[in-house]
Amino acid sequence: MFINMSEINIVDAPPGIEGSGFFATSLDKVIGLARSNSLWPLPFATSCCGIEFMATMGSHYDLGRFGAERLSFSPRQADVLMVMGTIAKKMAPVLKQVYIQMAEPRWVMAVGACASSGGIFDTYSVLQGIDEVIPVDVYVPGCPPRPEAILDGFQRIQDLVKNESGRRRNSDYYKELLGQYGIK
């Protein structure tokens, strides 16, 4: 398969001041651009959504195209916590501990109906959404969601990362949000 070079589009530069031999923009935008294209996800998969995530990492969908080639199985090295599947209430403290161990800045993606709302398991033993124990940035719908939906959710995380101010994590609003979950 040959690529026609006339079909390739060159992306415009981010907003800034351009001149001959230089480009100026804000430090927040440069850091956001770098962070958004080098995220290290931590998959927290407990059931069928984890299988769809494995398909997402395969060569057909290839999450690595979006800068997430390296999965991190250590919370201290991860940027994005991807919670996939049913979370039992006994597992909630473990999930919260994993979130707390992640370094700032950190983002959370609830993948599938079970992680988002408990799914079809409206029982005493199943957590009715992980947002009861940790803050969630992006929800991916589906039971289980297709790999395209997981990729779309990951791109929404990238948009958040790219446009987030470096000072947001030190704001009173963010500290109050974590305080609502009992996280210091």
PDB file of C-alpha atoms in Angstrom, residues 135 168 172-183:
ATOM      1  CA  PRO A 135     -12.967  11.567  41.042  1.00  0.00           C
ATOM      2  CA  ARG A 168      -5.188  23.864  38.341  1.00  0.00           C
ATOM      3  CA  ASP A 172      -8.665  25.548  46.043  1.00  0.00           C
ATOM      4  CA  TYR A 173     -11.359  23.938  43.864  1.00  0.00           C
ATOM      5  CA  TYR A 174      -9.191  20.870  43.168  1.00  0.00           C
ATOM      6  CA  LYS A 175      -8.187  20.526  46.824  1.00  0.00           C
ATOM      7  CA  GLU A 176     -11.859  20.777  47.829  1.00  0.00           C
ATOM      8  CA  LEU A 177     -12.782  18.116  45.242  1.00  0.00           C
ATOM      9  CA  LEU A 178     -10.206  15.700  46.640  1.00  0.00           C
ATOM     10  CA  GLY A 179     -11.371  16.572  50.150  1.00  0.00           C
ATOM     11  CA  GLN A 180     -14.885  15.388  49.249  1.00  0.00           C
ATOM     12  CA  TYR A 181     -13.370  11.949  48.600  1.00  0.00           C
ATOM     13  CA  GLY A 182     -11.281  12.007  51.769  1.00  0.00           C
ATOM     14  CA  ILE A 183      -8.016  12.414  49.827  1.00  0.00           C
TER      15      ILE A 183
END
